[in-house]
Tab-separated table of C-alpha atoms in Angstrom:
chain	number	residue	atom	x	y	z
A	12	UNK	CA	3.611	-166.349	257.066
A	13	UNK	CA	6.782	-166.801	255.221
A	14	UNK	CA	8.793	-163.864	257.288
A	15	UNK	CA	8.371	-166.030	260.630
A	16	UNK	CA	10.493	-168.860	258.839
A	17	UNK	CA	14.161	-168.172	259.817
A	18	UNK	CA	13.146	-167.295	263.550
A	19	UNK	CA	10.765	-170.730	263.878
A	20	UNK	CA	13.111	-172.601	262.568
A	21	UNK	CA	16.085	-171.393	264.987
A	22	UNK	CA	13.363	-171.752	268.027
A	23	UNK	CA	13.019	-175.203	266.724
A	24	UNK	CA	16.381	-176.404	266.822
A	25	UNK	CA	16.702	-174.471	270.401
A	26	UNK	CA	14.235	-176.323	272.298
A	27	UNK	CA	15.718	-179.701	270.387
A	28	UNK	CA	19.614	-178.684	272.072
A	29	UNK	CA	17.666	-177.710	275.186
A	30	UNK	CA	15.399	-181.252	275.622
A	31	UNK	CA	18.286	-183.077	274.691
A	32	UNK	CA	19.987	-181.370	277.632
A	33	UNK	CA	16.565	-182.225	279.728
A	34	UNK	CA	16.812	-186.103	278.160
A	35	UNK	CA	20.343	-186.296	279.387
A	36	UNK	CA	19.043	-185.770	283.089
A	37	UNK	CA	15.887	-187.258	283.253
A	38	UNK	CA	15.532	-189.615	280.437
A	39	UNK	CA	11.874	-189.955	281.218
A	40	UNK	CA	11.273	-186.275	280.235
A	41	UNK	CA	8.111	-185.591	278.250
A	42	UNK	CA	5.295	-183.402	277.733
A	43	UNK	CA	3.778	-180.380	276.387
A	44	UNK	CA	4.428	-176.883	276.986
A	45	UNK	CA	1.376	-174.489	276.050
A	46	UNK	CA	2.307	-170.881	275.100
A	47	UNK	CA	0.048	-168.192	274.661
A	48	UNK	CA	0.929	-165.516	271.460
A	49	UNK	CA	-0.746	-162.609	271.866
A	50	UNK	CA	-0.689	-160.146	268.665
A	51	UNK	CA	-0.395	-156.206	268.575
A	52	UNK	CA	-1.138	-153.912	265.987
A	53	UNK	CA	2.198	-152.154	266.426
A	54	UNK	CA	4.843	-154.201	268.167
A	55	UNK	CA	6.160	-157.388	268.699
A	56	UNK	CA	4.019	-160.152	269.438
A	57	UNK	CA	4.037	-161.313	273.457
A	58	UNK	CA	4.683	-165.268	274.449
A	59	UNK	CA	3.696	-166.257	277.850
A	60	UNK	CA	3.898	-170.088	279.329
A	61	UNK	CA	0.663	-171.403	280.358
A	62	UNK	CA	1.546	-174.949	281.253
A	63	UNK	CA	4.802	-176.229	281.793
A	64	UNK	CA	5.261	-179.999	283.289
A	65	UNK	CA	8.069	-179.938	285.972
A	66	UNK	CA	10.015	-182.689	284.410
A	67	UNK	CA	10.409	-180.188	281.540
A	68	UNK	CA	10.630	-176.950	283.675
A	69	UNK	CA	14.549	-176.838	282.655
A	70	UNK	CA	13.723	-176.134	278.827
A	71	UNK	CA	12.037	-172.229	279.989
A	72	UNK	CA	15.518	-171.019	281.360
A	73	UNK	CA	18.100	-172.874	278.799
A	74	UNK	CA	15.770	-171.431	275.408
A	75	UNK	CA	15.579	-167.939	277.388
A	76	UNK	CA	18.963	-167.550	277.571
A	77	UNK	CA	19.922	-168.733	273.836
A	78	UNK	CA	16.993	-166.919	272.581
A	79	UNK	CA	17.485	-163.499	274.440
A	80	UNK	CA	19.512	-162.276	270.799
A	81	UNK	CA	16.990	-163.844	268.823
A	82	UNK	CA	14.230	-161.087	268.188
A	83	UNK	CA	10.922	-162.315	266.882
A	84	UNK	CA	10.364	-160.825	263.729
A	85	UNK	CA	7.702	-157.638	263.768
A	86	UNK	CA	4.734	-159.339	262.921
A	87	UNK	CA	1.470	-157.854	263.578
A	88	UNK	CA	-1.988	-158.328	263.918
A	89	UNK	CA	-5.192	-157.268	265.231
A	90	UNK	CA	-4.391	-155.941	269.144
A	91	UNK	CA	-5.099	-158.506	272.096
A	92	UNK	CA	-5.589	-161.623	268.745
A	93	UNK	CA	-4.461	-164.859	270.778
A	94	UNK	CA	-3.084	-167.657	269.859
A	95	UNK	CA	-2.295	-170.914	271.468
A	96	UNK	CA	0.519	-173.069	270.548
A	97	UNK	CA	1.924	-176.510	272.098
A	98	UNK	CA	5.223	-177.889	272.369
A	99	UNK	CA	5.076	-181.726	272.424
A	100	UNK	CA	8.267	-183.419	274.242
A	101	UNK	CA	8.329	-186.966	273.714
């Protein structure tokens, strides 16, 4: 969906600044972050972290706090809809 666009793209280039910051202290940093979108039929949709490697567990605190001003867009869908999506750090 075109209307996620601008706030994808600015998640992007968040978790690039914050594994570059995770690179700079461990350059052997890698692997994949799962997180689970849940949809609602009248709200926001919910991200939760199901896996997170330790070498990476850096990149949850340093997006949260650039991305706290950074609604995601109201996009709906059918209540309790799940999706998964993963993060690969390499």
């Amino acid at each position: 969906d075109p209307r996620m666009q601008p706030w994808l793209t600015r998640v992007m280039g968040v978790a690039k600044d914050c594994y570059d910051r995770e690179r700079k202290a461990d350059p052997n940093a890698t692997g994949v972050i799962a997180l689970k979108i849940t949809m609602h039929e009248n709200a926001r949709p919910d991200a939760d972290v199901k896996t997170l490697p330790a070498q990476l567990s850096g990149l949850v605190p340093c997006a949260t706090g650039q991305l706290m001003r950074a609604r995601m867009p109201l996009f709906t869908g059918p209540e309790g809809q799940s999706h998964t999506i993963k993060i690969h750090f390499e």
